Short mmCIF file of C-alpha atoms in Angstrom, two decimals:
data_model
loop_
_atom_site.label_atom_id
_atom_site.label_comp_id
_atom_site.label_asym_id
_atom_site.label_seq_id
_atom_site.Cartn_x
_atom_site.Cartn_y
_atom_site.Cartn_z
CA UNK A 23 0.00 0.00 0.00
CA UNK A 24 2.85 2.40 0.83
CA UNK A 25 4.48 1.69 -2.52
CA UNK A 26 1.22 2.39 -4.35
CA UNK A 27 0.70 5.61 -2.41
CA UNK A 28 4.26 6.55 -3.28
CA UNK A 29 3.39 6.69 -6.96
CA UNK A 30 0.31 8.82 -6.44
CA UNK A 31 0.50 11.09 -3.38
CA UNK A 32 4.13 11.17 -2.27
CA UNK A 33 7.53 10.02 -3.48
CA UNK A 34 8.33 7.06 -1.21
CA UNK A 35 11.01 5.52 -3.40
CA UNK A 36 13.94 6.67 -1.28
CA UNK A 37 12.31 5.82 2.03
CA UNK A 38 13.96 3.31 4.37
CA UNK A 39 11.14 0.81 4.83
CA UNK A 40 13.10 -1.06 7.50
CA UNK A 41 13.25 2.11 9.60
CA UNK A 42 9.55 2.71 9.10
CA UNK A 43 8.82 -0.76 10.47
CA UNK A 44 9.74 0.61 13.91
CA UNK A 45 6.63 2.83 13.76
CA UNK A 46 3.53 0.83 14.60
CA UNK A 47 0.82 3.30 13.60
CA UNK A 48 0.11 3.53 9.84
CA UNK A 49 -1.07 7.12 10.33
CA UNK A 50 2.30 8.00 11.91
CA UNK A 51 4.14 6.33 9.02
CA UNK A 52 2.32 8.47 6.46
CA UNK A 53 3.13 11.68 8.34
CA UNK A 54 6.78 10.64 8.77
CA UNK A 55 7.14 10.08 5.02
CA UNK A 56 5.35 13.34 4.26
CA UNK A 57 7.54 15.32 6.67
CA UNK A 58 10.79 13.71 5.53
CA UNK A 59 10.21 14.33 1.83
CA UNK A 60 8.81 17.84 2.28
CA UNK A 61 11.75 18.86 4.46
CA UNK A 62 14.15 17.53 1.85
CA UNK A 63 12.40 19.55 -0.87
CA UNK A 64 12.28 22.78 1.16
CA UNK A 65 16.03 22.60 1.78
CA UNK A 66 16.66 22.90 -1.96
CA UNK A 67 13.57 24.67 -3.28
CA UNK A 68 10.93 26.98 -1.88
CA UNK A 69 7.75 28.26 -3.46
CA UNK A 70 7.87 32.01 -4.02
CA UNK A 71 5.09 34.08 -5.52
CA UNK A 72 5.65 37.42 -7.22
CA UNK A 73 3.37 40.14 -5.84
CA UNK A 74 2.85 43.47 -7.60
CA UNK A 75 3.66 46.45 -5.38
CA UNK A 76 3.70 50.24 -5.56
CA UNK A 77 5.95 52.50 -3.48
CA UNK A 78 7.70 55.86 -3.54
CA UNK A 79 11.44 55.25 -3.30
CA UNK A 80 14.70 57.17 -3.39
CA UNK A 81 15.96 54.91 -6.18
CA UNK A 82 14.41 53.37 -9.25
CA UNK A 83 12.99 49.89 -8.90
CA UNK A 84 10.92 48.24 -11.59
CA UNK A 85 8.86 50.70 -13.64
CA UNK A 86 8.54 54.46 -12.97
CA UNK A 87 5.00 55.86 -12.81
CA UNK A 88 5.69 59.16 -14.60
CA UNK A 89 2.09 60.34 -14.19
CA UNK A 90 2.65 60.64 -10.45
CA UNK A 91 6.23 61.91 -10.70
CA UNK A 92 5.31 65.54 -11.28
CA UNK A 93 5.23 67.17 -7.83
CA UNK A 94 8.27 69.50 -7.63
CA UNK A 95 8.33 69.13 -3.85
CA UNK A 96 8.62 65.32 -4.12
CA UNK A 97 10.98 64.86 -7.04
CA UNK A 98 13.45 63.20 -4.69
CA UNK A 99 10.96 60.32 -4.35
CA UNK A 100 10.38 58.10 -7.37
CA UNK A 101 6.96 56.38 -7.66
CA UNK A 102 7.69 52.83 -8.77
CA UNK A 103 5.70 49.75 -9.68
CA UNK A 104 7.60 46.52 -9.16
CA UNK A 105 7.23 42.84 -8.34
CA UNK A 106 8.48 41.37 -5.08
CA UNK A 107 9.05 37.75 -4.16
CA UNK A 108 6.97 36.52 -1.23
CA UNK A 109 6.91 33.24 0.65
CA UNK A 110 3.52 34.07 2.13
CA UNK A 111 1.26 32.44 -0.47
CA UNK A 112 -1.51 29.85 -0.47
CA UNK A 113 0.75 26.86 -1.14
CA UNK A 114 3.07 27.69 1.75
CA UNK A 115 0.16 28.56 4.06
CA UNK A 116 -1.35 25.15 3.33
CA UNK A 117 1.93 23.38 4.08
CA UNK A 118 2.57 25.33 7.28
CA UNK A 119 -0.97 24.98 8.61
CA UNK A 120 -1.04 21.23 7.94
CA UNK A 121 2.40 20.66 9.47
CA UNK A 122 1.37 22.65 12.54
CA UNK A 123 -1.71 20.47 13.02
CA UNK A 124 0.29 17.30 12.44
CA UNK A 125 2.86 18.34 15.04
CA UNK A 126 0.06 18.46 17.63
CA UNK A 127 -0.93 14.83 17.12
CA UNK A 128 2.19 12.84 16.18
CA UNK A 129 3.75 10.73 18.91
CA UNK A 130 7.09 9.96 17.23
CA UNK A 131 9.72 12.43 18.38
CA UNK A 132 11.72 12.33 15.13
CA UNK A 133 8.64 13.11 13.08
CA UNK A 134 7.70 15.94 15.43
CA UNK A 135 11.14 17.54 14.99
CA UNK A 136 10.86 17.36 11.20
CA UNK A 137 7.47 19.05 11.27
CA UNK A 138 8.77 21.80 13.55
CA UNK A 139 11.75 22.29 11.25
CA UNK A 140 9.38 22.76 8.32
CA UNK A 141 7.35 25.39 10.17
CA UNK A 142 10.62 27.16 11.06
CA UNK A 143 11.65 27.27 7.39
CA UNK A 144 8.23 28.73 6.60
CA UNK A 145 8.49 31.28 9.43
CA UNK A 146 7.67 34.29 7.16
CA UNK A 147 4.42 32.57 6.18
CA UNK A 148 1.27 33.42 8.13
CA UNK A 149 -0.12 30.59 10.25
CA UNK A 150 -3.79 30.72 9.39
CA UNK A 151 -6.51 28.11 8.79
CA UNK A 152 -6.81 26.93 5.19
CA UNK A 153 -10.00 25.29 3.95
CA UNK A 154 -10.19 22.37 1.55
CA UNK A 155 -12.10 24.60 -0.87
CA UNK A 156 -9.18 27.05 -0.98
CA UNK A 157 -6.70 24.23 -1.52
CA UNK A 158 -8.71 23.02 -4.52
CA UNK A 159 -8.33 26.49 -6.06
CA UNK A 160 -4.53 26.18 -6.20
CA UNK A 161 -3.11 26.08 -9.72
CA UNK A 162 0.23 24.49 -10.51
CA UNK A 163 2.85 25.35 -13.10
CA UNK A 164 6.38 24.27 -13.94
CA UNK A 165 7.75 26.37 -11.07
CA UNK A 166 5.66 24.85 -8.27
CA UNK A 167 4.70 21.42 -9.64
CA UNK A 168 7.10 19.73 -7.17
CA UNK A 169 4.76 20.76 -4.35
CA UNK A 170 1.65 19.21 -5.90
CA UNK A 171 1.86 15.76 -4.19
CA UNK A 172 2.38 17.44 -0.80
CA UNK A 173 -0.58 19.78 -1.31
CA UNK A 174 -2.70 16.78 -2.31
CA UNK A 175 -1.70 15.00 0.89
CA UNK A 176 -2.53 18.14 2.90
CA UNK A 177 -5.94 18.21 1.27
CA UNK A 178 -6.62 14.59 2.24
CA UNK A 179 -5.44 15.24 5.80
CA UNK A 180 -7.53 18.37 6.30
CA UNK A 181 -10.56 16.86 4.62
CA UNK A 182 -10.73 14.07 7.20
CA UNK A 183 -9.57 15.96 10.28
CA UNK A 184 -11.47 18.07 12.79
CA UNK A 185 -8.32 19.64 14.18
CA UNK A 186 -8.10 23.40 14.50
CA UNK A 187 -5.57 25.97 15.68
CA UNK A 188 -7.31 26.08 19.07
CA UNK A 189 -7.83 22.33 19.58
CA UNK A 190 -5.56 20.75 22.17
CA UNK A 191 -5.96 17.22 20.86
CA UNK A 192 -7.17 15.34 17.83
CA UNK A 193 -10.88 14.75 18.05
CA UNK A 194 -11.28 12.75 14.86
CA UNK A 195 -9.22 11.56 11.97
CA UNK A 196 -9.85 8.82 9.48
CA UNK A 197 -8.03 8.30 6.22
CA UNK A 198 -10.26 6.56 3.72
CA UNK A 199 -8.18 5.49 0.75
CA UNK A 200 -10.25 5.22 -2.45
CA UNK A 201 -8.63 2.06 -3.80
CA UNK A 202 -10.22 2.33 -7.23
CA UNK A 203 -8.73 5.76 -7.79
CA UNK A 204 -5.43 4.70 -6.21
CA UNK A 205 -5.14 1.68 -8.53
CA UNK A 206 -5.91 3.82 -11.58
CA UNK A 207 -3.32 6.45 -10.69
CA UNK A 208 -0.77 3.86 -9.60
CA UNK A 209 -0.77 1.99 -12.92
CA UNK A 210 -0.64 5.22 -14.93
CA UNK A 211 2.24 6.62 -12.88
CA UNK A 212 4.22 3.36 -13.05
CA UNK A 213 3.95 3.45 -16.84
CA UNK A 214 5.09 7.08 -16.87
CA UNK A 215 7.86 6.93 -14.27
CA UNK A 216 9.26 3.53 -15.21
CA UNK A 217 9.26 4.50 -18.89
CA UNK A 218 7.09 1.59 -19.92
CA UNK A 219 6.13 3.55 -23.02
CA UNK A 220 9.16 1.76 -24.50
CA UNK A 221 6.79 -1.17 -24.89
CA UNK A 222 5.03 0.86 -27.57
CA UNK A 223 8.20 2.23 -29.16
CA UNK A 224 10.28 5.36 -28.68
CA UNK A 225 7.92 7.46 -30.82
CA UNK A 226 4.87 6.57 -28.75
CA UNK A 227 3.01 9.42 -27.08
CA UNK A 228 1.31 8.76 -23.74
CA UNK A 229 -1.51 10.90 -22.36
CA UNK A 230 -2.70 10.30 -18.79
CA UNK A 231 -6.21 11.33 -17.68
CA UNK A 232 -6.66 13.58 -20.70
CA UNK A 233 -10.12 14.88 -21.48
CA UNK A 234 -11.16 13.79 -24.98
CA UNK A 235 -14.47 15.62 -25.05
CA UNK A 236 -17.77 16.11 -23.33
CA UNK A 237 -19.89 13.05 -22.65
CA UNK A 238 -22.84 15.11 -21.44
CA UNK A 239 -23.61 18.78 -22.10
CA UNK A 240 -26.39 21.18 -21.24
CA UNK A 241 -26.78 24.84 -22.20
CA UNK A 242 -23.27 24.81 -23.59
CA UNK A 243 -21.75 23.58 -20.32
CA UNK A 244 -19.96 20.28 -19.88
CA UNK A 245 -21.62 18.20 -17.19
CA UNK A 246 -19.56 15.05 -17.68
CA UNK A 247 -16.32 14.51 -19.57
CA UNK A 248 -14.66 11.48 -21.09
CA UNK A 249 -11.26 10.87 -19.49
CA UNK A 250 -9.56 7.56 -20.27
CA UNK A 251 -6.83 6.62 -17.80
CA UNK A 252 -4.19 6.25 -20.52
CA UNK A 253 -4.13 6.98 -24.25
CA UNK A 254 -1.23 5.61 -26.29
CA UNK A 255 -0.67 7.07 -29.74
CA UNK A 256 1.77 5.43 -32.16
CA UNK A 257 1.72 7.02 -35.58
CA UNK A 258 -1.88 6.91 -36.75
CA UNK A 259 -2.83 4.16 -34.28
CA UNK A 260 -4.37 4.81 -30.88
CA UNK A 261 -4.84 2.49 -27.91
CA UNK A 262 -7.02 3.12 -24.86
CA UNK A 263 -6.03 1.66 -21.48
CA UNK A 264 -8.50 1.83 -18.61
CA UNK A 265 -8.00 0.38 -15.13
CA UNK A 266 -10.73 -0.96 -12.87
CA UNK A 267 -10.34 -1.93 -9.21
CA UNK A 268 -12.75 -4.84 -9.36
CA UNK A 269 -12.45 -8.61 -9.24
CA UNK A 270 -13.20 -10.60 -12.38
CA UNK A 271 -15.10 -13.87 -12.61
CA UNK A 272 -13.15 -16.52 -14.56
CA UNK A 273 -16.25 -18.64 -15.16
CA UNK A 274 -18.27 -15.83 -16.73
CA UNK A 275 -18.25 -15.73 -20.53
CA UNK A 276 -17.24 -12.06 -20.45
CA UNK A 277 -15.07 -12.57 -17.34
CA UNK A 278 -17.44 -10.58 -15.18
CA UNK A 279 -16.72 -7.32 -16.99
CA UNK A 280 -19.70 -5.05 -16.32
CA UNK A 281 -21.87 -3.61 -19.08
CA UNK A 282 -20.97 -0.15 -17.79
CA UNK A 283 -17.25 -0.79 -18.26
CA UNK A 284 -17.86 -2.11 -21.78
CA UNK A 285 -19.98 0.88 -22.77
CA UNK A 286 -17.39 3.25 -21.33
CA UNK A 287 -14.41 1.76 -23.17
CA UNK A 288 -16.47 1.59 -26.38
CA UNK A 289 -17.31 5.31 -26.08
CA UNK A 290 -13.63 6.15 -25.57
CA UNK A 291 -12.58 4.16 -28.63
CA UNK A 292 -15.29 5.63 -30.85
CA UNK A 293 -14.44 9.19 -29.79
CA UNK A 294 -10.71 8.67 -30.43
CA UNK A 295 -10.96 6.42 -33.45
CA UNK A 296 -8.97 3.74 -31.59
CA UNK A 297 -9.18 0.11 -32.68
CA UNK A 298 -7.48 -1.44 -29.64
CA UNK A 299 -8.29 -1.21 -25.94
CA UNK A 300 -7.16 -2.78 -22.69
CA UNK A 301 -9.15 -3.15 -19.48
CA UNK A 302 -6.75 -3.84 -16.63
CA UNK A 303 -7.94 -5.35 -13.34
CA UNK A 304 -6.18 -6.51 -10.15
CA UNK A 305 -5.69 -10.25 -10.04
CA UNK A 306 -8.13 -11.97 -7.69
CA UNK A 307 -8.09 -15.23 -5.80
CA UNK A 308 -9.10 -17.05 -8.98
CA UNK A 309 -6.70 -15.76 -11.66
CA UNK A 310 -7.78 -15.67 -15.29
CA UNK A 311 -5.97 -18.10 -17.57
CA UNK A 312 -3.23 -16.16 -19.41
CA UNK A 313 -3.97 -17.91 -22.70
CA UNK A 314 -7.60 -16.81 -22.44
CA UNK A 315 -6.50 -13.25 -21.62
CA UNK A 316 -4.49 -13.06 -24.84
CA UNK A 317 -7.64 -13.57 -26.93
CA UNK A 318 -9.38 -10.23 -27.45
CA UNK A 319 -13.09 -9.57 -27.44
CA UNK A 320 -14.44 -7.91 -30.57
CA UNK A 321 -16.46 -4.83 -29.66
CA UNK A 322 -19.08 -2.97 -31.65
CA UNK A 323 -21.57 -3.86 -34.35
CA UNK A 324 -18.80 -4.45 -36.87
CA UNK A 325 -16.39 -5.99 -34.37
CA UNK A 326 -13.73 -3.49 -35.41
CA UNK A 327 -12.38 -2.83 -31.91
CA UNK A 328 -10.16 -5.38 -30.17
CA UNK A 329 -10.66 -5.37 -26.40
CA UNK A 330 -8.15 -7.17 -24.19
CA UNK A 331 -9.01 -7.94 -20.58
CA UNK A 332 -5.94 -8.55 -18.42
CA UNK A 333 -5.06 -8.75 -14.74
CA UNK A 334 -2.02 -7.68 -12.74
CA UNK A 335 -0.99 -9.22 -9.42
CA UNK A 336 -0.94 -6.85 -6.44
CA UNK A 337 -0.53 -9.51 -3.75
CA UNK A 338 3.27 -9.28 -3.99
CA UNK A 339 5.87 -7.38 -2.00
CA UNK A 340 6.15 -4.29 -4.18
CA UNK A 341 9.28 -3.22 -2.32
CA UNK A 342 11.31 -6.43 -2.64
CA UNK A 343 9.81 -7.65 -5.93
CA UNK A 344 9.44 -4.31 -7.72
CA UNK A 345 11.47 -5.41 -10.74
CA UNK A 346 9.32 -8.50 -11.20
CA UNK A 347 6.14 -6.44 -10.93
CA UNK A 348 7.33 -3.97 -13.58
CA UNK A 349 8.31 -6.85 -15.88
CA UNK A 350 4.87 -8.41 -15.48
CA UNK A 351 3.21 -5.10 -16.30
CA UNK A 352 5.38 -4.80 -19.42
CA UNK A 353 4.30 -8.26 -20.51
CA UNK A 354 0.67 -7.38 -19.82
CA UNK A 355 0.87 -4.25 -21.96
CA UNK A 356 2.58 -6.08 -24.81
CA UNK A 357 -0.68 -7.85 -25.75
CA UNK A 358 -2.05 -4.68 -27.35
CA UNK A 359 1.07 -3.99 -29.44
CA UNK A 360 0.34 -6.90 -31.76
CA UNK A 361 -0.08 -5.76 -35.37
CA UNK A 362 0.84 -2.20 -34.41
CA UNK A 363 3.54 -0.45 -36.41
CA UNK A 364 6.13 0.30 -33.71
#
């Protein structure tokens, strides 16, 4: 679970799992990993925001406002408009507020010191409550994208916590991990970070969670969008990969794939003009025969879309057997490269 979370919320890849085994509480482990990685990032990079300011100065800074520089009695002061770097912005306020709340509830001394160190680094930032709604308004760019997984973790923490600046103890906290969403993001991020696009060739283009159009509209507004988990484009060919955190039924003639999943993947393929698709599920207690998995279903009235249904084993030690897991995923993806010009 930690390894999967590491590919979605936080970067756990450099974490000493043996050291974490000394911490009994899973909640404490998550905060320790969060604090360790955030502290490491803040030591090398901090999120500044440029704020526009106006001031009368004895030297020129930025742009001179000549319209206001006309009073003979104040010619020694130059009205200037300029931009100033500030640490006190919404991203840093979110980090500081969350770390402050975490420091009030953690029991591990080492984790507490890391959290306090983070709040010290962010000392110029105002300590003020930040709502989940405000966090969701944060936009990321190439300058602050490194902070995105930490802000996402802060959002999850604050969303399920009743802590406040005045509270002396934690009244309630529960972390509910949406496994379906976690599995979807995990597979997509493994493909991206482990460079599994090499399976499709060096010229392949991968798009993750890209909107391909509106599925439902009303009065010109999009109510629902179509967002396949992964789109692979090789030349003029396109492949759709969608992950589902459900168990299949080996005895069922369509392996237990729901009508809803079939309609969804069909809509994706029709919208994109793709003729190959893959539905990827976690392997259950009764694994599907590999030979059967290699035979695609033909979808649509004309049977012009090949749909592969495959499974991937998650009941392995993703820390010790990571290489084997990646190799299995490569082999799983290779089924849809047949007859593609790579």
